[in-house]
Short mmCIF file of C-alpha atoms in Angstrom, two decimals:
data_model
loop_
_atom_site.label_atom_id
_atom_site.label_comp_id
_atom_site.label_asym_id
_atom_site.label_seq_id
_atom_site.Cartn_x
_atom_site.Cartn_y
_atom_site.Cartn_z
CA MET S 1057 4.76 -79.84 42.69
CA GLU S 1058 5.34 -78.11 45.92
CA ASN S 1059 4.67 -74.75 44.71
CA VAL S 1060 1.69 -73.66 47.07
CA PHE S 1061 1.04 -70.10 47.83
CA ILE S 1062 -1.60 -68.84 50.33
CA ASN S 1063 -3.35 -65.49 49.75
CA PRO S 1064 -0.32 -63.82 48.09
CA GLY S 1065 -0.41 -60.05 47.88
CA LYS S 1066 -0.72 -58.02 44.62
CA GLY S 1067 3.02 -57.31 45.06
CA GLU S 1068 3.87 -61.00 44.62
CA TRP S 1069 1.67 -61.66 41.71
CA LYS S 1070 4.08 -60.72 38.99
CA GLY S 1071 6.78 -63.01 40.16
CA LEU S 1072 4.49 -65.85 41.21
CA LEU S 1073 2.70 -65.76 37.72
CA ARG S 1074 5.93 -65.53 35.51
CA ARG S 1075 5.81 -67.86 32.68
CA PRO S 1076 8.61 -70.13 31.62
CA ALA S 1077 11.03 -67.72 29.84
CA PHE S 1078 13.43 -68.23 26.83
CA ASP S 1079 16.51 -66.43 25.91
CA SER S 1080 15.15 -64.27 22.95
CA VAL S 1081 18.47 -63.15 21.87
CA SER S 1082 19.93 -66.65 21.72
CA LEU S 1083 16.74 -67.79 19.82
CA GLU S 1084 16.84 -65.04 17.16
CA SER S 1085 20.60 -65.71 16.58
CA ILE S 1086 19.49 -69.29 15.55
CA VAL S 1087 16.37 -68.38 13.79
CA ALA S 1088 17.45 -65.45 11.66
CA PRO S 1089 20.19 -67.08 9.58
CA ILE S 1090 17.59 -69.91 8.73
CA LEU S 1091 15.13 -67.12 7.41
CA GLN S 1092 17.91 -65.44 5.40
CA ASP S 1093 18.92 -68.85 4.02
CA VAL S 1094 15.31 -69.77 2.87
CA LYS S 1095 14.82 -66.19 1.59
CA GLU S 1096 18.28 -66.40 -0.41
CA HIS S 1097 18.05 -70.17 -1.68
CA GLY S 1098 14.36 -71.15 -1.58
CA ASP S 1099 13.69 -74.77 -2.06
CA GLU S 1100 17.14 -75.82 -2.02
CA ALA S 1101 17.31 -74.51 1.71
CA ILE S 1102 13.96 -76.02 2.60
CA LYS S 1103 15.26 -79.48 1.39
CA ARG S 1104 18.82 -79.07 3.14
CA LEU S 1105 17.22 -77.84 6.29
CA ALA S 1106 14.82 -80.58 6.30
CA GLU S 1107 17.81 -83.12 6.18
CA LYS S 1108 19.62 -81.36 8.89
CA PHE S 1109 16.84 -80.91 11.42
CA ASP S 1110 14.42 -83.42 10.78
CA GLY S 1111 16.60 -86.20 9.15
CA VAL S 1112 14.22 -86.54 6.07
CA ILE S 1113 15.35 -86.41 2.42
CA LEU S 1114 12.61 -84.57 0.34
CA ASN S 1115 12.35 -84.94 -3.40
CA ASP S 1116 9.34 -82.90 -3.71
CA LEU S 1117 7.80 -80.40 -1.45
CA LYS S 1118 4.30 -80.54 -2.27
CA VAL S 1119 2.06 -83.14 -1.15
CA THR S 1120 0.68 -84.94 -4.26
CA ALA S 1121 -2.99 -86.02 -5.05
CA SER S 1122 -1.90 -89.60 -4.76
CA GLU S 1123 -0.57 -89.02 -1.22
CA MET S 1124 -3.95 -87.57 -0.48
CA ASP S 1125 -5.66 -90.57 -1.66
CA GLU S 1126 -3.48 -92.95 0.26
CA ALA S 1127 -3.93 -90.84 3.43
CA ASP S 1128 -7.84 -91.21 3.07
CA LEU S 1129 -7.41 -94.96 3.41
CA LEU S 1130 -5.29 -94.77 6.33
CA VAL S 1131 -7.67 -92.80 8.73
CA SER S 1132 -10.20 -95.03 10.49
CA ASP S 1133 -14.13 -94.60 10.06
CA ASP S 1134 -14.64 -93.79 13.77
CA LEU S 1135 -12.02 -90.92 13.54
CA LYS S 1136 -13.50 -89.63 10.41
CA THR S 1137 -16.76 -89.34 12.04
CA ALA S 1138 -15.53 -87.59 15.01
CA ILE S 1139 -13.80 -85.13 12.76
CA GLU S 1140 -16.86 -84.67 10.83
CA LEU S 1141 -18.66 -83.60 14.23
CA ALA S 1142 -15.94 -81.16 14.99
CA LYS S 1143 -15.88 -79.70 11.63
CA ASN S 1144 -19.67 -79.13 11.81
CA ASN S 1145 -19.50 -77.48 15.11
CA ILE S 1146 -16.61 -75.41 14.12
CA ALA S 1147 -18.21 -74.28 10.87
CA VAL S 1148 -21.41 -73.42 12.62
CA PHE S 1149 -19.74 -71.23 15.11
CA HIS S 1150 -17.42 -69.39 12.72
CA GLN S 1151 -20.29 -69.08 10.19
CA ALA S 1152 -22.33 -67.11 12.52
CA GLN S 1153 -19.43 -64.51 12.86
CA GLN S 1154 -20.06 -63.31 9.22
CA GLU S 1155 -21.26 -59.74 9.09
CA ASN S 1156 -23.47 -57.90 6.51
CA GLY S 1157 -22.20 -54.44 5.59
CA LYS S 1158 -25.12 -52.23 7.24
CA HIS S 1159 -25.28 -48.89 5.51
CA ILE S 1160 -25.50 -45.99 8.38
CA GLU S 1161 -26.65 -42.55 7.33
CA THR S 1162 -24.70 -40.35 9.79
CA THR S 1163 -25.96 -37.13 8.22
CA ASP S 1164 -28.47 -36.42 5.74
CA GLY S 1165 -26.80 -37.28 2.41
CA VAL S 1166 -23.63 -38.99 4.09
CA VAL S 1167 -23.92 -42.74 3.97
CA CYS S 1168 -20.94 -44.75 5.54
CA TRP S 1169 -20.64 -48.66 5.84
CA ARG S 1170 -18.21 -51.29 6.70
CA LYS S 1171 -17.15 -54.41 4.34
CA SER S 1172 -15.41 -57.55 5.34
CA ILE S 1173 -13.15 -58.55 2.59
CA ALA S 1174 -11.12 -61.95 2.50
CA ILE S 1175 -7.13 -61.64 2.96
CA GLN S 1176 -6.28 -63.24 -0.64
CA LYS S 1177 -3.27 -65.39 0.56
CA VAL S 1178 -2.87 -66.97 4.09
CA GLY S 1179 -0.57 -69.67 5.10
CA LEU S 1180 -1.19 -72.16 8.04
CA TYR S 1181 1.38 -73.74 9.95
CA ILE S 1182 0.20 -77.13 11.39
CA PRO S 1183 2.90 -78.70 13.93
CA GLY S 1184 3.67 -82.19 13.16
CA GLY S 1185 6.27 -83.35 15.80
CA THR S 1186 5.37 -85.39 18.91
CA ALA S 1187 1.80 -84.50 18.43
CA PRO S 1188 0.70 -83.85 14.84
CA LEU S 1189 -2.13 -81.24 15.35
CA PHE S 1190 -4.64 -82.20 12.75
CA SER S 1191 -7.19 -80.35 14.96
CA THR S 1192 -5.28 -76.97 14.26
CA LEU S 1193 -5.82 -77.33 10.84
CA LEU S 1194 -9.74 -77.48 11.25
CA MET S 1195 -9.40 -74.53 13.58
CA LEU S 1196 -7.48 -72.37 10.90
CA GLY S 1197 -8.70 -73.86 7.65
CA ILE S 1198 -12.42 -73.84 8.32
CA PRO S 1199 -12.64 -69.93 9.08
CA ALA S 1200 -10.07 -69.34 5.98
CA VAL S 1201 -12.34 -71.15 3.62
CA LEU S 1202 -15.54 -69.48 5.30
CA ALA S 1203 -13.97 -66.17 4.85
CA GLY S 1204 -13.17 -66.63 1.29
CA CYS S 1205 -9.35 -66.57 1.17
CA SER S 1206 -8.56 -67.40 -2.30
CA ASP S 1207 -5.08 -68.94 -1.65
CA ILE S 1208 -4.53 -71.05 1.23
CA VAL S 1209 -1.11 -72.50 1.84
CA VAL S 1210 -0.54 -75.37 4.43
CA CYS S 1211 2.96 -76.09 5.70
CA THR S 1212 3.56 -79.09 8.05
CA PRO S 1213 6.73 -81.28 8.56
CA ALA S 1214 7.05 -84.70 7.11
CA ASP S 1215 8.17 -87.83 8.84
CA LYS S 1216 11.33 -89.63 8.31
CA SER S 1217 9.97 -91.30 5.28
CA GLY S 1218 8.95 -88.14 3.81
CA LYS S 1219 5.09 -88.53 4.40
CA VAL S 1220 2.92 -85.94 6.17
CA ASN S 1221 0.47 -87.39 8.90
CA PRO S 1222 -2.43 -88.82 7.18
CA VAL S 1223 -5.05 -87.50 9.50
CA ILE S 1224 -3.61 -83.79 8.54
CA LEU S 1225 -4.10 -84.75 4.90
CA TYR S 1226 -7.60 -86.22 5.28
CA VAL S 1227 -8.70 -82.97 7.13
CA ALA S 1228 -7.09 -80.88 4.34
CA ARG S 1229 -9.18 -82.53 1.58
CA LEU S 1230 -12.34 -82.62 3.83
CA ILE S 1231 -12.49 -78.64 4.18
CA GLY S 1232 -11.25 -78.26 0.46
CA ILE S 1233 -7.37 -77.23 0.80
CA LYS S 1234 -5.33 -78.59 -1.85
CA ASN S 1235 -1.95 -76.84 -1.20
CA ILE S 1236 0.00 -78.68 1.30
CA TYR S 1237 3.87 -78.50 1.61
CA LYS S 1238 6.33 -80.69 3.48
CA THR S 1239 8.37 -78.20 5.55
CA GLY S 1240 8.24 -77.36 9.34
CA GLY S 1241 10.06 -75.28 11.98
CA ALA S 1242 11.49 -71.82 11.12
CA GLN S 1243 12.06 -72.58 7.70
CA ALA S 1244 8.42 -73.13 6.84
CA ILE S 1245 7.57 -69.77 8.30
CA ALA S 1246 10.26 -68.24 6.06
CA ALA S 1247 8.89 -69.96 2.96
CA MET S 1248 5.36 -68.71 3.54
CA ALA S 1249 6.90 -64.99 4.12
CA TYR S 1250 9.18 -64.94 1.35
CA GLY S 1251 8.03 -67.38 -1.12
CA THR S 1252 10.14 -70.20 -2.96
CA GLU S 1253 10.15 -71.79 -6.41
CA THR S 1254 7.28 -74.18 -5.01
CA ILE S 1255 5.85 -72.41 -1.78
CA PRO S 1256 3.76 -69.38 -2.52
CA GLN S 1257 4.20 -66.36 -0.59
CA VAL S 1258 1.34 -65.02 1.74
CA TYR S 1259 -0.02 -61.94 3.47
CA LYS S 1260 -0.67 -63.51 6.75
CA ILE S 1261 0.66 -66.62 8.58
CA PHE S 1262 -1.32 -68.57 11.26
CA GLY S 1263 -0.67 -71.33 13.51
CA PRO S 1264 1.20 -72.27 16.78
CA GLY S 1265 4.66 -73.98 17.07
CA ASN S 1266 7.65 -74.38 19.14
CA GLN S 1267 9.96 -71.68 20.40
CA TYR S 1268 11.62 -71.36 16.96
CA VAL S 1269 8.33 -71.33 15.06
CA THR S 1270 7.23 -68.37 17.33
CA CYS S 1271 10.51 -66.60 17.07
CA ALA S 1272 10.47 -66.79 13.17
CA LYS S 1273 6.81 -65.60 13.06
CA GLN S 1274 7.74 -62.64 15.19
CA LEU S 1275 10.69 -61.84 13.01
CA VAL S 1276 8.98 -61.96 9.63
CA ASN S 1277 6.31 -59.84 11.25
CA LYS S 1278 8.87 -57.04 11.28
CA GLU S 1279 9.45 -57.39 7.53
CA ASP S 1280 5.78 -56.74 6.85
CA THR S 1281 4.20 -60.39 6.81
CA ALA S 1282 1.15 -60.31 9.11
CA ILE S 1283 0.68 -63.12 11.93
CA ASP S 1284 -2.24 -64.08 13.68
CA MET S 1285 -0.80 -63.17 17.17
CA PRO S 1286 2.01 -63.51 19.62
CA ALA S 1287 2.15 -66.93 21.16
CA GLY S 1288 3.96 -69.15 23.20
CA PRO S 1289 3.86 -72.54 25.14
CA SER S 1290 0.18 -73.48 25.94
CA GLU S 1291 -1.13 -72.79 29.51
CA VAL S 1292 -4.22 -73.40 31.66
CA ALA S 1293 -5.54 -71.68 34.73
CA VAL S 1294 -8.41 -73.49 36.80
CA TYR S 1295 -10.30 -71.83 39.31
CA ALA S 1296 -11.92 -74.39 42.04
CA ASP S 1297 -14.14 -73.91 44.78
CA GLU S 1298 -15.57 -76.55 47.27
CA THR S 1299 -17.98 -77.61 44.71
CA ALA S 1300 -15.15 -78.79 42.36
CA ASN S 1301 -14.26 -82.41 41.45
CA PRO S 1302 -10.62 -83.17 42.26
CA ILE S 1303 -10.64 -85.76 39.67
CA PHE S 1304 -11.80 -83.50 37.00
CA VAL S 1305 -9.55 -80.81 37.98
CA ALA S 1306 -6.45 -82.81 37.92
CA ALA S 1307 -7.30 -84.15 34.54
CA ASP S 1308 -7.58 -80.62 33.29
CA LEU S 1309 -4.27 -79.67 34.51
CA LEU S 1310 -2.60 -82.73 33.10
CA SER S 1311 -4.22 -82.31 29.82
CA GLN S 1312 -2.48 -79.05 29.29
CA ALA S 1313 0.78 -80.20 31.03
CA GLU S 1314 1.08 -83.06 28.37
CA HIS S 1315 1.45 -80.36 25.51
CA GLY S 1316 5.20 -79.85 26.19
CA ALA S 1317 7.59 -79.52 28.96
CA ASP S 1318 7.38 -75.64 28.68
CA SER S 1319 3.62 -75.64 29.34
CA GLN S 1320 2.43 -74.17 32.42
CA VAL S 1321 -0.59 -74.93 34.83
CA VAL S 1322 -2.09 -72.68 37.54
CA LEU S 1323 -4.62 -73.57 40.05
CA VAL S 1324 -6.53 -71.04 41.89
CA ALA S 1325 -8.48 -72.74 44.92
CA THR S 1326 -10.54 -71.55 47.67
CA SER S 1327 -8.82 -73.71 50.15
CA GLY S 1328 -5.89 -75.83 50.83
CA ASN S 1329 -8.04 -78.88 51.25
CA ILE S 1330 -8.97 -78.58 47.48
CA ILE S 1331 -5.38 -78.44 46.36
CA GLU S 1332 -4.22 -81.44 48.48
CA LYS S 1333 -6.98 -83.64 46.87
CA VAL S 1334 -6.24 -82.34 43.52
CA LYS S 1335 -2.26 -83.02 44.01
CA ALA S 1336 -3.21 -86.50 45.10
CA GLU S 1337 -5.34 -87.23 42.01
CA ILE S 1338 -2.50 -85.64 39.83
CA TYR S 1339 -0.04 -88.15 41.12
CA SER S 1340 -2.51 -91.08 40.53
CA GLN S 1341 -3.40 -90.16 36.95
CA LEU S 1342 0.10 -89.10 35.83
CA SER S 1343 1.48 -92.64 35.95
CA ALA S 1344 -1.23 -93.86 33.28
CA LEU S 1345 -0.26 -91.21 30.79
CA PRO S 1346 1.78 -92.17 27.79
CA ARG S 1347 3.39 -88.67 27.66
CA LYS S 1348 3.86 -88.62 31.40
CA GLU S 1349 7.51 -87.66 31.26
CA ILE S 1350 6.53 -84.61 29.25
CA ALA S 1351 3.91 -83.75 31.65
CA ALA S 1352 5.98 -84.34 34.69
CA LYS S 1353 8.46 -81.77 33.23
CA ALA S 1354 5.57 -79.12 32.77
CA LEU S 1355 4.20 -79.62 36.26
CA LYS S 1356 7.52 -78.14 37.47
CA ASN S 1357 6.19 -74.85 36.34
CA THR S 1358 2.74 -75.24 38.27
CA ARG S 1359 1.40 -72.96 40.65
CA PHE S 1360 -1.01 -73.83 43.36
CA ILE S 1361 -2.45 -70.84 44.76
CA ILE S 1362 -4.97 -70.52 47.77
CA MET S 1363 -7.27 -67.31 47.28
CA GLU S 1364 -9.98 -67.60 50.01
CA GLU S 1365 -11.71 -64.23 48.69
CA VAL S 1366 -13.33 -64.70 45.55
CA ASN S 1367 -12.95 -61.06 44.15
CA ALA S 1368 -9.08 -61.26 44.90
CA ALA S 1369 -9.03 -64.64 43.21
CA PHE S 1370 -10.35 -63.13 40.12
CA ASP S 1371 -8.20 -60.16 40.18
CA LEU S 1372 -5.21 -62.70 40.05
CA LEU S 1373 -6.69 -64.50 37.32
CA ASN S 1374 -7.32 -61.56 35.29
CA GLU S 1375 -3.60 -60.56 35.91
CA TYR S 1376 -2.51 -63.63 34.60
CA ALA S 1377 -4.63 -63.66 31.63
CA ALA S 1378 -4.69 -67.38 30.73
CA GLU S 1379 -4.89 -68.91 27.36
CA HIS S 1380 -7.64 -71.18 28.77
CA LEU S 1381 -9.45 -70.50 32.05
CA ILE S 1382 -11.59 -73.20 33.70
CA LEU S 1383 -14.19 -72.33 36.35
CA ALA S 1384 -14.61 -75.48 38.12
CA SER S 1385 -17.74 -74.24 40.20
CA ASP S 1386 -21.55 -74.78 40.55
CA ASN S 1387 -21.58 -70.90 40.32
CA ALA S 1388 -19.44 -70.84 37.12
CA VAL S 1389 -21.98 -68.89 35.06
CA LEU S 1390 -22.21 -66.18 37.68
CA LEU S 1391 -18.55 -66.13 38.31
CA SER S 1392 -17.68 -65.66 34.58
CA GLU S 1393 -19.06 -62.13 34.96
CA LYS S 1394 -15.71 -61.56 36.55
CA VAL S 1395 -13.48 -62.63 33.75
CA ILE S 1396 -11.99 -59.71 31.81
CA ASN S 1397 -8.77 -61.37 30.53
CA ALA S 1398 -8.79 -64.89 29.24
CA GLY S 1399 -8.30 -66.50 25.86
CA SER S 1400 -11.28 -68.86 26.10
CA VAL S 1401 -13.33 -69.90 29.23
CA PHE S 1402 -14.73 -73.16 30.31
CA LEU S 1403 -17.57 -72.89 32.58
CA GLY S 1404 -18.64 -75.56 34.99
CA HIS S 1405 -17.71 -79.33 35.93
CA TYR S 1406 -18.57 -80.80 32.57
CA SER S 1407 -16.68 -78.32 30.23
CA PRO S 1408 -13.21 -79.56 30.05
CA GLU S 1409 -10.52 -77.63 27.95
CA SER S 1410 -10.27 -80.46 25.72
CA VAL S 1411 -13.74 -79.91 24.11
CA GLY S 1412 -12.66 -76.56 22.85
CA ASP S 1413 -9.23 -77.99 21.61
CA TYR S 1414 -11.44 -80.17 19.35
CA ALA S 1415 -15.06 -80.07 19.01
CA SER S 1416 -17.29 -77.62 20.90
CA GLY S 1417 -17.00 -75.19 17.96
CA THR S 1418 -14.83 -72.37 19.61
CA ASN S 1419 -11.33 -71.78 18.17
CA HIS S 1420 -8.35 -73.20 19.94
CA THR S 1421 -5.86 -70.84 18.43
CA LEU S 1422 -5.72 -68.52 21.29
CA PRO S 1423 -3.39 -65.93 22.98
CA THR S 1424 -0.72 -66.96 25.52
CA ASN S 1425 1.83 -65.50 27.67
CA GLY S 1426 -0.36 -62.95 29.04
CA TYR S 1427 -1.38 -61.60 25.56
CA ALA S 1428 -5.09 -62.24 26.38
CA LYS S 1429 -4.91 -58.86 28.11
CA ALA S 1430 -4.98 -57.12 24.35
CA TYR S 1431 -5.53 -59.88 21.91
CA SER S 1432 -8.28 -62.18 20.96
CA GLY S 1433 -8.25 -65.79 19.63
CA VAL S 1434 -8.40 -66.54 15.93
CA SER S 1435 -12.07 -65.96 14.48
CA LEU S 1436 -13.39 -65.41 11.27
CA ASP S 1437 -12.43 -61.73 11.57
CA SER S 1438 -8.67 -62.95 11.71
CA PHE S 1439 -8.95 -63.97 7.97
CA VAL S 1440 -10.55 -60.70 6.73
CA LYS S 1441 -9.80 -57.03 6.43
CA LYS S 1442 -12.76 -54.50 7.32
CA VAL S 1443 -12.66 -51.77 4.58
CA THR S 1444 -14.89 -48.70 5.31
CA PHE S 1445 -16.75 -46.72 2.64
CA GLN S 1446 -18.53 -43.66 2.50
CA GLN S 1447 -20.64 -41.75 -0.14
CA LEU S 1448 -21.87 -38.13 -0.12
CA ASN S 1449 -24.20 -36.50 -2.43
CA LYS S 1450 -24.61 -32.87 -2.85
CA GLN S 1451 -26.71 -32.40 0.12
CA GLY S 1452 -24.20 -34.30 2.17
CA ILE S 1453 -21.22 -32.27 1.26
CA LYS S 1454 -23.25 -29.24 2.11
CA ASN S 1455 -24.15 -30.39 5.32
CA ILE S 1456 -20.72 -31.44 6.66
CA GLY S 1457 -18.42 -29.27 4.41
CA ASN S 1458 -18.14 -26.34 6.20
CA ALA S 1459 -17.10 -28.20 9.44
CA VAL S 1460 -14.52 -30.06 7.37
CA GLU S 1461 -13.12 -26.75 6.15
CA LEU S 1462 -12.83 -25.29 9.73
CA MET S 1463 -11.09 -28.32 11.03
CA ALA S 1464 -8.51 -28.48 8.30
CA GLU S 1465 -7.86 -24.83 8.36
CA ALA S 1466 -7.24 -25.12 12.03
CA GLU S 1467 -4.68 -28.00 11.38
CA GLY S 1468 -3.05 -25.82 8.74
CA LEU S 1469 -3.85 -28.40 6.00
CA ASP S 1470 -5.10 -26.09 3.24
CA ALA S 1471 -5.19 -28.61 0.52
CA HIS S 1472 -7.53 -30.65 2.63
CA LYS S 1473 -9.79 -27.56 3.25
CA ASN S 1474 -9.73 -26.89 -0.65
CA ALA S 1475 -10.80 -30.34 -1.52
CA VAL S 1476 -13.99 -29.60 0.23
CA SER S 1477 -14.29 -25.87 -0.82
CA VAL S 1478 -13.98 -26.65 -4.64
CA ARG S 1479 -16.81 -28.91 -4.30
CA LEU S 1480 -19.06 -26.51 -2.24
CA LYS S 1481 -18.49 -23.83 -4.81
CA HIS S 1482 -19.41 -26.23 -7.58
CA VAL S 1483 -22.71 -27.06 -5.73
CA GLY S 1484 -23.35 -23.52 -5.17
CA ASP S 1485 -22.76 -22.74 -8.77
CA LYS S 1486 -25.08 -25.48 -9.96
CA GLU S 1487 -27.81 -24.06 -7.65
CA ASN S 1488 -27.34 -20.48 -9.02
#
């Protein structure tokens, strides 16, 4: 953790902020045959690959009602209460994103509107490895249900005994999702993209995963299956000034580092004094973490950057475009006006990134790897299509018809022009 940089110039930023890289060619050479195997052999390939990669023999791929009942008994009442709180907050925030199609009369007799229509078939990938992410099912399942998606498929890996994490199953039942399948990794993405004898094909796939899952999503996206967004390892950037609490900042950095060895944490501070205090706290807190070995590996990707000038600091942070951005400052709300590129922003000393992961209400499925420059996180909009409508009466076609004729003729599209001309003639004839 000796990566301290003082007031780096813009020419240094690209190299300084580079994410941990993967060999995409090697990844594709591994993932592409898995996709093809599932495409050709369906359920048989899913079961064979589960035994090969996860060491589990699966007799049935779909989770049964009795397994759902059993899972309900294995989740503590305290955890159920916590999940209920998170569910309510997530639902409130996403429900507010619903739009009513407002009719706009652009010209007399010309009415246009837009309607949100749910994507019928969606697939949700829920990681279940070292950290089964039942919170991700809340984040994806709730807006999918609110949007009105008619067919929601969940894929998540089973453990060595062939069981899915009970909290994942509890959450699925709580939010009303019944179709859960025991498969993970690239083969799960293939199953949802192509369909198997048991697992239905979907139109759009959501959810985070390791590098193999991410690669699989990108490959099936080339074959007409939509995905939520490009995604990579989790990351956080923290801006800390003299008002920041080093204990809080260190805890925030470690909370992200424990996700995986390929996670990245960046601290942009206004002085070296802040960085030294935070580093001391990191060493102190790290030893107490059950996932300290994973976090320690991730900390090798840490960047400690001193930026004494505030505007330059935010220029750098906007260039980085972090998945999560924490503003550890008394002036966080004012400073947030300088944020252009970020997945989700956490303001002040009492807004840790963890609350967004679980229970504040915002969605934790966010763009990584700099994609926050152009992509948004998952929202209710992610589960719908926006279809536009227009309706013209006789007065409407008269009002804009001649303009359309002239424009179509100028582009050499005479059939376009004629589609208007015959209507204008008909309207004229009726009036005569």
